[in-house]
Amino acid sequence: MRSAWVFLLTFFLAVFPGATFAQKGSFGEVKQLQSPQNPAVGFMIHGGAGVIAKGSMTPEKEKEYRAKLQEVVLAGYKALQDGKSSVEAVELAIRMMENSPLFNAGNERDASLMDGKTLVAGAVAGLSHVKNPITLARAVMEKSRDVMMIGDGAEKFAREQKIEPVDQTRSEPRASMGRGTGSSANQQSKVLFNKFDTVGAVALDRNGNIASGSSSGGIANEKYGRVGDAAIIGAGTYANNNTCGVSGTGSAGFFVRLTVARDISSQIEYQAQTVQGAADRVIKQKLQKLGGAGGVIAMDKFGNMAISFNTVGMYRAYINIDGKAVVEIY
């Protein structure tokens, strides 16, 4: 009986290669599942997770956040519809959020970008004079032999690439809370965690190529010299055409130790997990058990989307099966 069903499905896809199917996502919306012969474009973003409870901001401020998230997700989706690559769409969207005062404010900036087609990646950390770290990460990926550059060396490379600078972003030292005082990892997570100022995007283009990227201004009360998961390939960012693309936001040390983004990809690759199942297992089980907080957006090679977080809220937006923008905060 099973072989008969396999034969019928194979025959149907051969006759109707553009056919689409749907599956129920665990966060409510029906997610699109495309046949491998005709991958759909897909786009999703996040603007950080944390203690973002209903009533914690004014209606005017919430409206402002929702408007910006919708503007960004529609811009990235339009770029894909216009034939832009997944890498280009991710960079475009993250630049828009980097330039917005609503997201990603910080003293030292990190970013990373990965191309799922080739597995090439670029990352930068500890920047103070680069306006758009994601653009520098792309330059590292495409115009150098390296994967990561940091600090003064990264900023020198930015000048060589004529990437737009900004004035010194450090205005006053940040206080240290709990670091280096012998407090446990769990205590540090609870004390330091309020909202992670990280933004990210995942895209699937018309050629079936996945890309993902993340950019961060860090967390409140961080010490200078800290490098977060947004700059670590496999921790906060990962993309592979054979599995999925992931961008995360959360307590960096836990994301790095668990290699959160790569773990989600590995569960799809080695355990045949769905993208939502893999994301939930990593975020709501592994990360939470260790004491970490945060969330991810992820998309597999068929365009199935997943959003998983163990915090009160997470700024996020995606394009649904009808081509409409869905914006969520809580």
XYZ file of C-alpha atoms in Angstrom:
330
model
C 0.000 0.000 0.000
C 2.795 2.411 0.934
C 4.628 1.787 -2.354
C 1.418 2.563 -4.230
C 1.081 5.904 -2.456
C 4.726 6.724 -3.191
C 4.150 5.905 -6.867
C 1.023 8.080 -7.050
C 2.755 11.002 -5.328
C 5.775 10.733 -7.623
C 3.507 10.596 -10.672
C 1.523 13.623 -9.457
C 4.638 15.719 -8.923
C 5.987 14.740 -12.326
C 2.763 15.821 -14.036
C 2.186 18.882 -11.856
C 5.653 20.105 -10.826
C 4.317 23.397 -9.511
C 1.955 21.791 -7.028
C 2.069 22.962 -3.439
C 1.080 21.353 -0.186
C 0.539 22.720 3.289
C 1.257 21.643 6.824
C 0.147 23.039 10.145
C 2.838 25.021 11.974
C 2.904 24.734 15.747
C 2.613 28.501 16.148
C -0.752 28.687 14.452
C -0.429 29.702 10.803
C -0.503 27.207 7.946
C 3.009 27.116 6.503
C 3.734 26.509 2.854
C 5.390 23.299 1.751
C 6.575 23.407 -1.836
C 7.584 20.482 -3.990
C 11.378 20.224 -4.397
C 10.951 20.832 -8.143
C 9.539 24.298 -7.558
C 10.779 25.948 -4.373
C 8.869 29.047 -3.354
C 10.439 32.286 -2.249
C 10.134 32.815 1.472
C 11.139 35.556 3.854
C 11.091 36.135 7.600
C 12.735 38.483 10.116
C 13.129 39.039 13.826
C 13.962 42.114 15.859
C 15.059 40.616 19.160
C 13.468 38.683 22.009
C 13.027 39.310 25.691
C 10.734 40.669 28.350
C 8.298 42.226 25.892
C 4.977 41.842 27.670
C 1.615 43.184 26.586
C 1.095 46.579 28.137
C 4.831 47.166 28.553
C 4.846 49.799 25.813
C 2.442 52.502 24.741
C 0.004 51.789 21.894
C 1.857 54.396 19.846
C 5.213 52.669 20.359
C 3.764 49.245 19.568
C 2.253 50.632 16.369
C 5.685 52.018 15.460
C 7.342 48.624 15.949
C 4.679 46.814 13.955
C 4.921 49.305 11.094
C 8.702 48.960 10.868
C 8.593 45.155 10.987
C 6.006 45.130 8.200
C 8.021 47.579 6.115
C 11.162 45.470 6.459
C 9.601 42.068 5.761
C 7.772 43.394 2.699
C 10.976 44.988 1.371
C 12.897 41.732 1.705
C 10.100 39.725 0.106
C 9.828 42.178 -2.798
C 13.568 41.872 -3.389
C 13.145 38.109 -3.769
C 10.164 38.559 -6.071
C 12.262 40.921 -8.190
C 14.883 38.210 -8.637
C 17.363 39.259 -5.977
C 19.324 36.504 -4.267
C 18.633 35.328 -0.741
C 21.921 36.922 0.384
C 20.888 40.267 -1.078
C 17.448 40.135 0.534
C 18.861 39.283 3.954
C 21.407 42.092 3.794
C 18.750 44.583 2.673
C 16.379 43.736 5.514
C 19.032 43.726 8.216
C 20.423 47.053 7.011
C 16.954 48.552 7.379
C 16.747 47.347 10.971
C 20.310 48.412 11.747
C 19.373 51.894 10.555
C 16.220 52.030 12.679
C 16.418 53.511 16.186
C 13.845 50.919 17.260
C 16.295 48.037 16.952
C 19.870 47.072 17.536
C 21.128 49.957 19.677
C 24.489 49.119 21.195
C 28.069 50.154 21.864
C 29.880 47.311 20.165
C 28.353 45.708 17.105
C 28.543 42.175 15.747
C 27.080 40.588 12.630
C 27.262 37.491 10.456
C 25.911 36.289 7.119
C 25.881 32.824 5.553
C 25.079 31.543 2.071
C 23.403 28.134 2.175
C 24.334 27.316 -1.413
C 28.091 27.392 -0.903
C 28.341 27.382 2.920
C 30.563 30.439 2.720
C 30.107 32.895 5.552
C 31.342 36.198 6.887
C 31.317 37.564 10.423
C 32.496 40.705 12.204
C 32.679 41.648 15.870
C 33.573 44.515 18.181
C 32.779 47.287 15.686
C 32.377 50.912 16.754
C 32.625 52.902 13.519
C 30.732 50.849 10.914
C 27.192 51.954 10.159
C 25.994 48.610 8.785
C 27.871 45.614 10.213
C 25.886 43.198 8.027
C 27.338 44.832 4.907
C 30.841 44.390 6.298
C 30.050 40.758 7.114
C 29.041 40.259 3.491
C 32.286 41.875 2.331
C 34.271 39.501 4.547
C 32.303 36.605 3.050
C 32.745 37.645 -0.581
C 35.951 39.681 -0.714
C 38.336 38.043 1.716
C 39.695 34.583 2.443
C 38.552 34.828 6.054
C 35.343 34.018 7.888
C 35.633 36.399 10.852
C 37.269 39.766 11.483
C 37.145 41.749 14.711
C 37.853 45.190 16.146
C 40.397 47.468 14.527
C 41.285 44.934 11.849
C 37.679 44.607 10.774
C 37.266 48.383 10.691
C 40.440 48.753 8.607
C 38.986 46.242 6.141
C 35.750 48.254 6.127
C 37.664 51.395 5.151
C 39.454 49.486 2.387
C 36.079 48.328 1.078
C 34.701 51.885 1.342
C 31.899 50.757 3.659
C 30.056 53.678 5.217
C 31.321 54.663 8.702
C 29.598 56.344 11.615
C 30.876 58.433 14.490
C 32.117 56.717 17.627
C 29.118 54.920 19.134
C 30.554 54.594 22.622
C 29.295 57.447 24.734
C 29.856 56.200 28.266
C 31.069 52.973 29.877
C 28.498 50.325 30.659
C 28.211 48.925 34.148
C 29.025 45.282 34.734
C 26.356 43.078 36.256
C 27.346 39.651 37.480
C 30.264 39.030 35.122
C 33.430 37.767 36.706
C 31.961 37.736 40.202
C 31.553 34.001 40.549
C 27.825 33.995 39.837
C 26.461 30.930 38.098
C 25.592 30.851 34.403
C 21.910 30.596 35.255
C 22.092 33.595 37.592
C 23.892 35.634 34.943
C 21.188 34.826 32.421
C 18.418 35.944 34.775
C 20.204 39.123 35.904
C 21.413 40.306 32.526
C 18.439 39.279 30.465
C 15.907 41.930 29.555
C 15.926 42.334 25.791
C 18.510 41.148 23.295
C 19.133 43.851 20.729
C 19.691 41.485 17.841
C 17.994 41.534 14.456
C 17.995 38.831 11.835
C 16.551 37.525 8.591
C 16.202 34.248 6.704
C 15.429 34.051 2.987
C 14.724 31.419 0.351
C 15.079 32.723 -3.204
C 13.547 31.531 -6.477
C 16.624 29.385 -7.200
C 16.139 27.450 -3.974
C 19.055 29.082 -2.196
C 18.823 29.849 1.516
C 20.657 32.612 3.342
C 20.537 33.851 6.900
C 22.061 36.717 8.816
C 22.112 38.337 12.240
C 23.293 41.684 13.582
C 23.557 42.808 17.179
C 24.383 45.762 19.347
C 24.776 43.439 22.325
C 22.912 43.388 25.620
C 22.461 45.894 28.384
C 25.335 46.252 30.872
C 27.795 44.259 28.806
C 31.542 44.681 29.138
C 33.554 45.986 26.229
C 35.206 43.234 24.265
C 32.279 40.856 24.571
C 31.448 38.911 21.393
C 27.908 37.599 21.117
C 26.353 34.737 19.233
C 25.309 37.026 16.354
C 28.919 36.927 15.168
C 29.382 33.177 15.596
C 28.532 30.988 12.616
C 26.653 27.977 13.933
C 25.545 29.711 17.122
C 23.384 32.668 16.092
C 23.471 32.182 12.316
C 23.522 29.179 10.006
C 22.352 28.352 6.474
C 22.521 25.208 4.379
C 20.487 24.539 1.235
C 20.179 20.890 2.235
C 18.483 21.700 5.536
C 17.515 25.205 6.621
C 18.501 28.755 7.488
C 18.457 30.027 11.077
C 18.882 33.374 12.816
C 18.742 33.579 16.593
C 18.607 36.074 19.416
C 19.269 35.324 23.041
C 21.714 34.837 25.878
C 24.869 34.542 23.819
C 26.920 32.213 25.983
C 24.227 29.564 25.907
C 23.698 29.935 22.156
C 27.448 29.510 21.578
C 27.836 26.503 23.883
C 24.835 24.757 22.348
C 25.645 25.864 18.773
C 21.929 26.540 18.530
C 21.630 27.375 14.837
C 23.781 24.448 13.674
C 22.003 22.068 16.027
C 18.642 22.898 14.440
C 20.120 22.186 11.010
C 21.699 18.945 12.243
C 18.425 17.633 13.625
C 16.826 18.131 10.227
C 19.795 16.515 8.483
C 20.398 13.533 10.747
C 17.076 12.940 12.508
C 14.592 13.992 9.788
C 12.984 16.501 12.154
C 10.630 19.137 10.780
C 12.037 22.641 11.000
C 9.489 23.573 13.684
C 10.166 20.401 15.629
C 13.916 20.969 15.513
C 13.596 24.608 16.569
C 11.281 23.788 19.473
C 13.497 20.967 20.703
C 16.564 23.204 20.792
C 14.946 26.370 22.169
C 12.253 25.025 24.461
C 14.124 21.980 25.725
C 17.909 22.172 25.380
C 18.344 25.933 25.771
C 15.769 26.272 28.517
C 17.156 23.315 30.461
C 20.592 24.906 30.477
C 19.140 28.199 31.725
C 19.332 30.147 28.477
C 16.716 32.500 27.068
C 15.926 33.617 23.541
C 14.477 32.491 20.259
C 15.028 31.728 16.585
C 13.464 32.102 13.194
C 14.154 29.287 10.745
C 13.131 28.174 7.260
C 13.792 24.875 5.529
C 14.590 24.211 1.885
C 10.896 23.842 1.002
C 9.884 27.189 2.485
C 8.445 25.803 5.733
C 8.908 28.411 8.444
C 9.451 28.047 12.181
C 9.456 30.527 15.032
C 10.377 29.336 18.509
C 11.172 31.317 21.665
C 11.103 30.732 25.409
C 10.776 34.390 26.375
C 7.762 36.611 26.995
C 7.955 38.115 23.525
C 9.908 38.307 20.288
C 9.628 40.897 17.531
C 9.032 38.944 14.324
C 7.408 39.042 10.898
C 7.040 36.718 7.943
C 5.242 36.368 4.632
C 2.467 33.794 4.736
C 1.248 31.470 1.990
C -1.015 34.220 0.595
C 1.897 36.628 0.229
C 0.690 38.736 3.157
C 2.886 40.137 5.920
C 2.253 38.708 9.393
C 3.677 40.761 12.262
C 3.823 39.442 15.834
C 5.374 40.641 19.077
C 3.928 38.635 21.985
